[in-house]
Short mmCIF file of C-alpha atoms and ligand atoms in Angstrom, two decimals:
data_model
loop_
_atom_site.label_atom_id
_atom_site.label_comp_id
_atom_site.label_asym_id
_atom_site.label_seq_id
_atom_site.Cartn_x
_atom_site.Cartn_y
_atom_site.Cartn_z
CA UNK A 1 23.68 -19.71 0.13
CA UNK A 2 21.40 -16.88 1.07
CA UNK A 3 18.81 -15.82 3.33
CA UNK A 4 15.54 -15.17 1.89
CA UNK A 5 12.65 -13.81 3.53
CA UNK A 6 8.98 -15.18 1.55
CA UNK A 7 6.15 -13.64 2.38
CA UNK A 8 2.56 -15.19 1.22
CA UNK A 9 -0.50 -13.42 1.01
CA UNK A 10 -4.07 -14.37 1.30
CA UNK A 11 -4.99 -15.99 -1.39
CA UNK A 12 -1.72 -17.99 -1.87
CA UNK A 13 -2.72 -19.86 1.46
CA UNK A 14 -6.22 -19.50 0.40
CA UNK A 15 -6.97 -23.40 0.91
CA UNK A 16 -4.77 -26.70 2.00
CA UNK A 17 -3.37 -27.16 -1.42
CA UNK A 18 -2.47 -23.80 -2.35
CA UNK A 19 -0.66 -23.93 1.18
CA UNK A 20 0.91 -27.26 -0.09
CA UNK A 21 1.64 -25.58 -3.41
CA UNK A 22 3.71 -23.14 -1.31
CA UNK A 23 5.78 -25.59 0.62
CA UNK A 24 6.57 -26.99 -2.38
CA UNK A 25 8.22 -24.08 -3.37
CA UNK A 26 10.05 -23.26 0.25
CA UNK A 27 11.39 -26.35 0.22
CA UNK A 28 12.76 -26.02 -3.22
CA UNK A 29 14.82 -22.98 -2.14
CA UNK A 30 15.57 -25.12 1.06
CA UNK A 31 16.73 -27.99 -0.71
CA UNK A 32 19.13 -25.04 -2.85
CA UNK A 33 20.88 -24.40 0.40
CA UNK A 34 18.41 -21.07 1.22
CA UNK A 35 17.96 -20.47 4.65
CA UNK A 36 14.22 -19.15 4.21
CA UNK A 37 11.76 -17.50 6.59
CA UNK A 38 8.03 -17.67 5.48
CA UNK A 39 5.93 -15.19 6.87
CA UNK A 40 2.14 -15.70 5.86
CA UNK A 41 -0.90 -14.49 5.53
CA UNK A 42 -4.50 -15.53 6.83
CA UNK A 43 -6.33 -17.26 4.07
CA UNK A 44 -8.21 -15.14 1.70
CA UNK A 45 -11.44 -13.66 3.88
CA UNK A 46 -10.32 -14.87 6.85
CA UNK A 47 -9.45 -11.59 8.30
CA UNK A 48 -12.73 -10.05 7.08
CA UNK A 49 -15.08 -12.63 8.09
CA UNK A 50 -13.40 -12.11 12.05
CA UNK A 51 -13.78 -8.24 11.58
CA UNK A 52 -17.44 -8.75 11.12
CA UNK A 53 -18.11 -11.31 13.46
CA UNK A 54 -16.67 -8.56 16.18
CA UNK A 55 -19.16 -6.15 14.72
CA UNK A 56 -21.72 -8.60 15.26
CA UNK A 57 -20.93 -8.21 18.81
CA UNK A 58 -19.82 -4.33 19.07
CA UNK A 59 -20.33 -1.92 16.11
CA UNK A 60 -17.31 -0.29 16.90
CA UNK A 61 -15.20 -3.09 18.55
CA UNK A 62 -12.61 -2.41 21.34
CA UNK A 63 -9.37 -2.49 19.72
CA UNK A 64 -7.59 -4.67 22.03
CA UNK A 65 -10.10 -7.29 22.00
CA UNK A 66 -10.61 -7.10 18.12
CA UNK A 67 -6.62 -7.46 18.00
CA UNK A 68 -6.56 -10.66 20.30
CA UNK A 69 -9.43 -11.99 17.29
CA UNK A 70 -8.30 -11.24 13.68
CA UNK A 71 -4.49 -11.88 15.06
CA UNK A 72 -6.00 -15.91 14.99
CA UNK A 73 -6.17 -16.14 10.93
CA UNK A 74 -2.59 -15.91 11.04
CA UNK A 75 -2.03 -18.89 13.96
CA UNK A 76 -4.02 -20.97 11.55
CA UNK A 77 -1.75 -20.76 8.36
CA UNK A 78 1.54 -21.21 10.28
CA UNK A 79 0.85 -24.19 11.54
CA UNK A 80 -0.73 -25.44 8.20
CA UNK A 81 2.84 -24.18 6.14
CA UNK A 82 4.56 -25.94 8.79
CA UNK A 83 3.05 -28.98 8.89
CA UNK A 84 2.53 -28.91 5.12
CA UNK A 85 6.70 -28.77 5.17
CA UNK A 86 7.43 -31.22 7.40
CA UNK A 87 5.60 -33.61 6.28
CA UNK A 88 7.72 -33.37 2.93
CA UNK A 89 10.38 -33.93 4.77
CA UNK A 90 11.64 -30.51 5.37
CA UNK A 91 11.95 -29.07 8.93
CA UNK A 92 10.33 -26.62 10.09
CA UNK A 93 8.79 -24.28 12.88
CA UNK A 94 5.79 -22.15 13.10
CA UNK A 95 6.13 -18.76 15.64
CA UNK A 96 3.70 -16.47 16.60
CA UNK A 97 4.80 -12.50 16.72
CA UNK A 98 5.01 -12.73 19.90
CA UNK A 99 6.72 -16.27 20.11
CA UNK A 100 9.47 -14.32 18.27
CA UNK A 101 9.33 -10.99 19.76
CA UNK A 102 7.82 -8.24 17.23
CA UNK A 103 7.96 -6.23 19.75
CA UNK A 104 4.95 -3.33 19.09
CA UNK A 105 3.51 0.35 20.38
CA UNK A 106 0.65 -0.04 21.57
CA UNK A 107 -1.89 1.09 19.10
CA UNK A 108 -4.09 -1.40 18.77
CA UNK A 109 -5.14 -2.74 15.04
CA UNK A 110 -2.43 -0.34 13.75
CA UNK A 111 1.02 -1.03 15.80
CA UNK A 112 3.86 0.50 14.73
CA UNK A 113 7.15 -2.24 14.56
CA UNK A 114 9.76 -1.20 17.34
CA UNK A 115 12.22 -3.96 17.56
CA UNK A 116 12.25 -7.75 16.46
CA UNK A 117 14.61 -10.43 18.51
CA UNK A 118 15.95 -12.17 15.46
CA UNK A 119 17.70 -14.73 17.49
CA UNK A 120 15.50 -17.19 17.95
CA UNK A 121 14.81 -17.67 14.18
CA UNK A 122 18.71 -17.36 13.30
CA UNK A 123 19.27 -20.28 16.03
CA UNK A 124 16.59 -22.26 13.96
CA UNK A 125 17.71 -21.51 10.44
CA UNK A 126 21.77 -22.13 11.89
CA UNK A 127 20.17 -25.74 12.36
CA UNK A 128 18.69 -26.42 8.95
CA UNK A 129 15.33 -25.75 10.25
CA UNK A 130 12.66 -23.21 7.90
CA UNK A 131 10.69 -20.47 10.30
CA UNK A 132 7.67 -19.57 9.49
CA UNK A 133 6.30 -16.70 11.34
CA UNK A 134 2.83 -15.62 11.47
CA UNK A 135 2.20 -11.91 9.40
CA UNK A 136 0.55 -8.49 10.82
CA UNK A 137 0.96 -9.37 14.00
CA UNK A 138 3.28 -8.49 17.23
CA UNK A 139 3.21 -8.02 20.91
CA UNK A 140 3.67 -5.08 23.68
CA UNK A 141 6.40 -4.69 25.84
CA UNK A 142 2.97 -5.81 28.12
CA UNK A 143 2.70 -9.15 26.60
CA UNK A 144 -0.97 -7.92 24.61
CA UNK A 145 -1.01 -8.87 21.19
CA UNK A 146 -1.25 -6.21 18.35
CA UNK A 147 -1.87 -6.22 15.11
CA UNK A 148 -0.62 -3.74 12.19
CA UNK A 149 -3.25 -2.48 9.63
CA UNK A 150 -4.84 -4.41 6.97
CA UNK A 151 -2.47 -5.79 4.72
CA UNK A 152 0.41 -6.10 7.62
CA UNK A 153 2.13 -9.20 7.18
CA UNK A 154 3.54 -7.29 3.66
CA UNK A 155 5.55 -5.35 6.71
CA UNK A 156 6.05 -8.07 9.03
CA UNK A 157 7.94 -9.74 6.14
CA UNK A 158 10.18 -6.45 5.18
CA UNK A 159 10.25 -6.02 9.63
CA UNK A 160 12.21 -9.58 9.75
CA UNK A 161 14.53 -9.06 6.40
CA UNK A 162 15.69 -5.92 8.38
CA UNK A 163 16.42 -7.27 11.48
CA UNK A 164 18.01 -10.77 9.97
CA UNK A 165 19.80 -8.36 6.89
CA UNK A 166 18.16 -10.68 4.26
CA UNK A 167 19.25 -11.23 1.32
CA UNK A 168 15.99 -10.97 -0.50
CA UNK A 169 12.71 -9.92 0.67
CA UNK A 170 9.83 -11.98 -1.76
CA UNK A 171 6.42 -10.84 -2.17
CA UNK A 172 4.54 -13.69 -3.53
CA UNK A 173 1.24 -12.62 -4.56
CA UNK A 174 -1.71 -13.17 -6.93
CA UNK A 175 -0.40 -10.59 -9.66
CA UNK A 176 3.03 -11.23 -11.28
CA UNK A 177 4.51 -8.02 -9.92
CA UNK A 178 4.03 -4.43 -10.17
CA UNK A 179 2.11 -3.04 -13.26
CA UNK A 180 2.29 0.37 -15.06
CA UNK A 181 -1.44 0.56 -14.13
CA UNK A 182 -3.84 -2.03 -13.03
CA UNK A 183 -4.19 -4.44 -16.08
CA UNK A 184 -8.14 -4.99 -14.80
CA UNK A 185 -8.85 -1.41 -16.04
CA UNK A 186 -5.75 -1.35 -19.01
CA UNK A 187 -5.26 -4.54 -20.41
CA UNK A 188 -2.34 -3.23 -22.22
CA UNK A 189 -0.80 -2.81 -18.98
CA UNK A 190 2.84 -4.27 -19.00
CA UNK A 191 4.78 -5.86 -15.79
CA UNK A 192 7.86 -3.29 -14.93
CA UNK A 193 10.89 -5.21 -14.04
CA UNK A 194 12.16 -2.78 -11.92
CA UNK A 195 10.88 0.47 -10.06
CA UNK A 196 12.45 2.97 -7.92
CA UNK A 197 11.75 2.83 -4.32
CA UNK A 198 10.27 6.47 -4.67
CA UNK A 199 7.99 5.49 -7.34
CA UNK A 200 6.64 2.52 -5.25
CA UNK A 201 6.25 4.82 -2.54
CA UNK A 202 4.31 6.81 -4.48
CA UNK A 203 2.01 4.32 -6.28
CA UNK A 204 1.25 2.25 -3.14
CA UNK A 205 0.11 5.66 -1.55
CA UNK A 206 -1.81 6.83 -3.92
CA UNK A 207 -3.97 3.92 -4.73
CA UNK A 208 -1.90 0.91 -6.19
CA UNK A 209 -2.91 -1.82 -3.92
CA UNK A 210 -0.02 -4.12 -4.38
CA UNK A 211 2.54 -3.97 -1.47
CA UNK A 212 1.29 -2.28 2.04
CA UNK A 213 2.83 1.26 2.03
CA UNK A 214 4.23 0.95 5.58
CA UNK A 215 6.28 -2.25 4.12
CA UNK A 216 7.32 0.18 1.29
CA UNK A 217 8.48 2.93 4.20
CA UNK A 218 10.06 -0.12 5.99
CA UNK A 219 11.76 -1.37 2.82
CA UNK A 220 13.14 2.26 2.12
CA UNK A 221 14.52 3.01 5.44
CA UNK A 222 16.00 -0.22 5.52
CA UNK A 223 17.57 -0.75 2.33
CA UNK A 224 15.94 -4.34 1.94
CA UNK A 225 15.75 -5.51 -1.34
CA UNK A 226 12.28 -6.13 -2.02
CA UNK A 227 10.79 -8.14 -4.83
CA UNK A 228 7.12 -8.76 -5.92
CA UNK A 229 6.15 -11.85 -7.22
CA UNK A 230 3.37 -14.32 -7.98
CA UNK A 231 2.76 -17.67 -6.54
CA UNK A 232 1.14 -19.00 -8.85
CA UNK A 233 3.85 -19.11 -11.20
CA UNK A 234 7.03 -21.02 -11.26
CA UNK A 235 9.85 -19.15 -13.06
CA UNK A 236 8.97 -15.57 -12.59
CA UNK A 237 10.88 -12.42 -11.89
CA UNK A 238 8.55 -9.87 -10.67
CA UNK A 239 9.24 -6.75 -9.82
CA UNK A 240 12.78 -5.52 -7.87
CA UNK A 241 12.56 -2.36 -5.89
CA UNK A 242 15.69 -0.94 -6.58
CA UNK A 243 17.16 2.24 -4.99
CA UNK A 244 19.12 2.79 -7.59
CA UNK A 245 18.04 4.72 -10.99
CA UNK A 246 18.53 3.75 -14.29
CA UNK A 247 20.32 6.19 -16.88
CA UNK A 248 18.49 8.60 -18.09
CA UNK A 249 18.53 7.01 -21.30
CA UNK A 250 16.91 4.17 -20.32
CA UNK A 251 14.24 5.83 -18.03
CA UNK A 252 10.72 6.09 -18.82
CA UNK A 253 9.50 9.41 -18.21
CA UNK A 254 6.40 7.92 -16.48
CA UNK A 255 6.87 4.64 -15.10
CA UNK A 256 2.78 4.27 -13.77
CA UNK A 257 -0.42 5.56 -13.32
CA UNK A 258 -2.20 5.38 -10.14
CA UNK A 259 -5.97 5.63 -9.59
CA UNK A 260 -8.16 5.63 -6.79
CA UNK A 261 -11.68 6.38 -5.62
CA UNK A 262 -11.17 6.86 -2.03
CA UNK A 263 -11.37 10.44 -1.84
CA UNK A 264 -13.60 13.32 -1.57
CA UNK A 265 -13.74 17.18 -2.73
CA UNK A 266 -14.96 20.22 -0.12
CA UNK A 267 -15.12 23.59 -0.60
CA UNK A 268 -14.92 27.06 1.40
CA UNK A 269 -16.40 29.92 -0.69
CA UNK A 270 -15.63 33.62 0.25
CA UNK A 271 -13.74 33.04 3.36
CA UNK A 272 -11.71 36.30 3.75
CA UNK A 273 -8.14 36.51 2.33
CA UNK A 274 -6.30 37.58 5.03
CA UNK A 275 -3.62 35.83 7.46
CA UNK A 276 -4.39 32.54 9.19
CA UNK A 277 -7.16 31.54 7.40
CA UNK A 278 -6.11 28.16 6.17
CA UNK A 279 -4.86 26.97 9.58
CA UNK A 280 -8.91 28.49 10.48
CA UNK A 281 -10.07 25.99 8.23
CA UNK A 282 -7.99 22.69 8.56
CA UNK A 283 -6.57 22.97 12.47
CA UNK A 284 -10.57 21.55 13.28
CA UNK A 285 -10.73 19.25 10.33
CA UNK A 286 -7.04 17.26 11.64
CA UNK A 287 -8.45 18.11 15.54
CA UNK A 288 -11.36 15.59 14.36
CA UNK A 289 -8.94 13.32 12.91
CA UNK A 290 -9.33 13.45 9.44
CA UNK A 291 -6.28 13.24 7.26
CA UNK A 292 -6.41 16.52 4.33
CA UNK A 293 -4.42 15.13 0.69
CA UNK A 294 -4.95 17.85 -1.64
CA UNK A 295 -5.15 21.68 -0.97
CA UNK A 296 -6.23 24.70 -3.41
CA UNK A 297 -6.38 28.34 -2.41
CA UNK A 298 -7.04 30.69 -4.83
CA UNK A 299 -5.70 34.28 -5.38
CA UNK A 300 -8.25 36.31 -3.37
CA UNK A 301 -10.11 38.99 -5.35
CA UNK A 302 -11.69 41.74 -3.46
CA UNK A 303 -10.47 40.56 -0.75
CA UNK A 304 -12.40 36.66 -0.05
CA UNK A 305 -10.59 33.59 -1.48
CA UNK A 306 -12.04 30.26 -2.24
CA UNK A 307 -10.35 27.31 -0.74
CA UNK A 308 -10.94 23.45 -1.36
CA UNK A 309 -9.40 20.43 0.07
CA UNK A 310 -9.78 16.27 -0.20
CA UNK A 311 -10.05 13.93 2.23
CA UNK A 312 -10.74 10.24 2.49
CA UNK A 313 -14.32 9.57 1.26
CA UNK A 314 -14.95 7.93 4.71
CA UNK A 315 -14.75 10.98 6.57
CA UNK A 316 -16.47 12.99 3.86
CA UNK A 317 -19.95 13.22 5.81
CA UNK A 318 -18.05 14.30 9.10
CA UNK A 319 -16.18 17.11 7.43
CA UNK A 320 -19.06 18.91 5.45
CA UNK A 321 -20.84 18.71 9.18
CA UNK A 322 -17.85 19.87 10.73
CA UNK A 323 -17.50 22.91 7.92
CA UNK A 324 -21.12 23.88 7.87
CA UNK A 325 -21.58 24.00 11.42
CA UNK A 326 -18.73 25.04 12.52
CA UNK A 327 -15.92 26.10 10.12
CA UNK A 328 -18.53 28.40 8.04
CA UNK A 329 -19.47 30.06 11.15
CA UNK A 330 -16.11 30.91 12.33
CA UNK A 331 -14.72 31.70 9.04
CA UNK A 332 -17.25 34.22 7.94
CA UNK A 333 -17.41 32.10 4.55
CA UNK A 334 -20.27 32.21 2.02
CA UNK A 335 -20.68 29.19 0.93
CA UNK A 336 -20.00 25.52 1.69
CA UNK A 337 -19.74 23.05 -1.42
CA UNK A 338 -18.87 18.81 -1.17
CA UNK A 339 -18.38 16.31 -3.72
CA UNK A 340 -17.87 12.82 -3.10
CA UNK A 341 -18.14 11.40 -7.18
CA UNK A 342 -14.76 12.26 -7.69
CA UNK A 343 -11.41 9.94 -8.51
CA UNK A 344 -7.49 10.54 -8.31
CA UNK A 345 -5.47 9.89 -11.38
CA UNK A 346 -1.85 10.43 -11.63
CA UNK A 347 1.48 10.03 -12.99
CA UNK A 348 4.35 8.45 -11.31
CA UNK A 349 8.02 8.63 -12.11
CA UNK A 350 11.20 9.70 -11.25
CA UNK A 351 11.69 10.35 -15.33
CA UNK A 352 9.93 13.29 -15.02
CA UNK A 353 12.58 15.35 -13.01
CA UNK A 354 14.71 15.50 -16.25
CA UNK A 355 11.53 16.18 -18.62
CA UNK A 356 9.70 18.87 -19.31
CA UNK A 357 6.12 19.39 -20.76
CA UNK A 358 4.52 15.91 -18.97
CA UNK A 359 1.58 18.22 -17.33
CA UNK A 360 1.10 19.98 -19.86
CA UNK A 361 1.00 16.82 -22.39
CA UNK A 362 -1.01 14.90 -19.45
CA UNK A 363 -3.98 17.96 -19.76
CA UNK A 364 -4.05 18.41 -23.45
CA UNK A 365 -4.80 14.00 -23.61
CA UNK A 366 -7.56 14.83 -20.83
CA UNK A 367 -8.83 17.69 -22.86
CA UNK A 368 -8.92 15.46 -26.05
CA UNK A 369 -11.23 13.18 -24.08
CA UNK A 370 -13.38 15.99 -22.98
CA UNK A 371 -12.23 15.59 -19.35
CA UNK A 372 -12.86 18.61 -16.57
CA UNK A 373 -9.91 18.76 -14.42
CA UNK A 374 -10.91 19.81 -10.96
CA UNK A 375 -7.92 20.07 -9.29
CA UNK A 376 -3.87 19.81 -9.72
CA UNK A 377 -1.17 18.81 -7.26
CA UNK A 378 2.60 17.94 -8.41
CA UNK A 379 5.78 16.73 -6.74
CA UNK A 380 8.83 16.05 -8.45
CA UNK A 381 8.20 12.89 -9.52
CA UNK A 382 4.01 12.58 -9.55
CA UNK A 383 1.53 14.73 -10.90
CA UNK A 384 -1.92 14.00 -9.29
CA UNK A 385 -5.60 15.56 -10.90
CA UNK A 386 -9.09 14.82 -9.56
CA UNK A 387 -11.82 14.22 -11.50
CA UNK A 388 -15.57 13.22 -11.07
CA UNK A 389 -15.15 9.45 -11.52
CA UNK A 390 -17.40 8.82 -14.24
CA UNK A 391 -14.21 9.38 -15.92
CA UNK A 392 -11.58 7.71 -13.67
CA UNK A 393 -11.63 4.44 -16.56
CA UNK A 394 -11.15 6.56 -19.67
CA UNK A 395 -8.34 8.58 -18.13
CA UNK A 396 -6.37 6.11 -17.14
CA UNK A 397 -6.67 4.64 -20.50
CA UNK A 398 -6.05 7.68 -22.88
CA UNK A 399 -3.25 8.41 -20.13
CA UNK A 400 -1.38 4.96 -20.47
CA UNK A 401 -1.63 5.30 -24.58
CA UNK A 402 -0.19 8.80 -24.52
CA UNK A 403 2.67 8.13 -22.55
CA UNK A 404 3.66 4.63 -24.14
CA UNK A 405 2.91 2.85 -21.67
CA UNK A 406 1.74 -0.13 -23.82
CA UNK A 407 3.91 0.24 -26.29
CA UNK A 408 7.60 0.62 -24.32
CA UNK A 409 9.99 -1.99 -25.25
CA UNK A 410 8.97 -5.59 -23.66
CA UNK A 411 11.04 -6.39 -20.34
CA UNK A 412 13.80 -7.94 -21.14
CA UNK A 413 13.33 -12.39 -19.70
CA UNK A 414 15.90 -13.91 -18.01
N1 LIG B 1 -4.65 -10.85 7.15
C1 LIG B 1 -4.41 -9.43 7.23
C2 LIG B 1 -5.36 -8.71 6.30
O1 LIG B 1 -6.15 -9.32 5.63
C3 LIG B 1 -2.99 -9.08 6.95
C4 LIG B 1 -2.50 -9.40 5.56
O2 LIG B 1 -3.09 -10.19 4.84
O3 LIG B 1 -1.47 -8.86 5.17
O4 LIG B 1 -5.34 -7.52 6.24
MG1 MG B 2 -1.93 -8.30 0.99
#
């Protein structure tokens, strides 16, 4: 017997018999002797079609208030799921976060997790009973209810296999697991059976849509053991995030290729190379609120540098403001450049540590494709470039061939 946490997502509660498709499968573990939680989802759109009513109302809606309104798509599958179990015979009990004390911080639409009273559930799987407990949701020490960034319930689900030491945390989505790239742009793309808890950090921050990256931090700090999965598939595996890594004779040297759009390019030309110039340039640009990724400074010649930065491409209009009228001005620079065509490609895994030669293999397959690298940033285990995104397609492409990506050894079944 084992306690398994199953979380659902959107679109596997998207109507009444997809949610009776899911009890179907709870009560199969149920009926194995599993005590299960189920946290869920709001059905697919739910949560957007509430975020624009709100706007309907308020273009920028109060957070508190919008919190007490998208929290709802989430009230509405729990008690479907439960119902849907109970009437085949299996009991069960919906909760609200707050019914079963996610306790929050008070940052509205993007709460932070403090503490979870897990006893409540344990008394109700101790009597046989399945919990199912509504996703992205919680509640103040004040009694308001919060909510925790788009795609939350992914961490509500890791929250409660923390607090109740799971056995299992399931994702059960609408892809089979996690993919060395996304098989829409690479149909070659193969399922990995495992990946390292680094590399999921990694791909989940830099673009891979999959799990929620604050589930992923969760998961990691944590220790749960956290599997991806699709629902609409009976005997499937996934993907296990393991903390462990595989011999190095096993390991891929790249084990996925992120992508994303989301970004945008801006430039300083001739600001003077001298001391404190950087924290000139960025200390307004993180005063307004906008998160920097990627940062280039070059070697200053005759004593001016150039210096270029990304941010997310929603902020892109207030930070060339911000730089023209302000940072230029105070800097002394020349020039003020932005580019918001521009895409994020890069290479995850934790292969690379023991491997030389995969940036300079990565730029000679972008150079065979005629592609202008913009700018470079490298960890130990990623290696990021931007691009303008006409190219973002072919680049991931040429990228997944060179590095055998489609052609590595099928996962083993079983
Ligand atoms: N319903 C919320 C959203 O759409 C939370 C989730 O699905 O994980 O973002
Ligand atoms: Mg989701």
């Amino acid at each position: 017997m084992a306690l398994i946490v199953q979380k659902y997502g959107g679109t596997s509660v998207a109507n009444p018999e997809r949610i009776k498709k899911v009890a179907e499968r709870v009560a199969r573990f149920h009926s194995e002797g599993h005590q299960v939680v189920v946290v869920v989802s709001a059905m697919s759109g739910e949560t957007d079609r509430l975020i624009k009513l709100a706007r309907e109302i308020q273009a920028q809606p109060e957070p508190r208030e919008l919190d007490v309104m998208i929290s709802t798509g989430e009230q509405v599958t729990i008690g479907m799921l439960s119902m849907a179990l109970i009437a085949r015979g299996v009991p069960a009990k919906s909760y609200t976060g707050g019914q079963v004390r996610i306790l929050t911080d008070e940052s509205h639409t993007k709460a932070r997790i403090l503490e979870i009273d897990e006893k409540r559930m344990r008394a109700d799987l101790d009597s046989g009973k399945v919990v199912v407990v509504a996703g992205f949701q919680g509640t103040t020490e004040h009694g308001d209810i919060t909510t925790l960034g788009r795609g939350g319930s992914d961490t509500t689900g890791v929250a409660l296999a923390a607090a109740l030491k799971a056995d299992e945390c399931q994702i059960y989505t609408d892809v089979d697991g996690v993919y060395t790239t996304d098989p829409r742009v690479v149909p070659e793309a193969r399922r990995l059976e495992t990946i390292t808890f680094e590399e999921m950090l990694e791909m989940a921050s830099l673009g891979s849509k999959v799990l929620q990256i604050r589930s992923v931090e969760f998961a990691g700090k944590y220790k749960v053991k956290l599997r991806v999965l699709s629902s609409f598939e009976d005997n499937n595996n996934g993907t296990l995030i393991t903390f462990e890594e595989k011999s190095k004779m096993e390991q891929p040297i790249i084990s996925g290729i992120a992508f994303n759009r989301d970004e945008a390019k801006l430039s300083l030309l001739g600001v003077p190379d001298r001391p404190g110039i950087a924290y000139a340039i960025l200390e307004p640009v993180g005063s307004a609120q906008v998160d920097v990724d990627m940062i280039i400074q070059n070697i200053g010649v005759d004593g001016s540098t150039d210096f270029s930065f990304t941010v997310h491409r929603n902020d892109y209009q207030k930070t060339l403001d911000l730089l023209n009228n302000t940072i230029k001005p105070s800097t002394g620079a020349r020039e003020v450049r932005g580019d918001n065509k521009i895409c994020k490609v890069s290479l995850v895994g934790v292969g690379m540590r023991s491997h030389a030669g995969v940036a300079s293999k990565m730029f000679k397959t972008l150079s065979e494709e005629g592609i202008n690298i913009q700018m470079i940033s490298t960890s130990e285990i990623k290696i990021s470039v931007v691009l303008d995104e006409k190219y973002m397609e072919l680049a991931v492409r040429a990228l997944h061939k060179a590095f055998n990506l489609d052609s590595a050894m099928p996962p083993a079944k079983g």
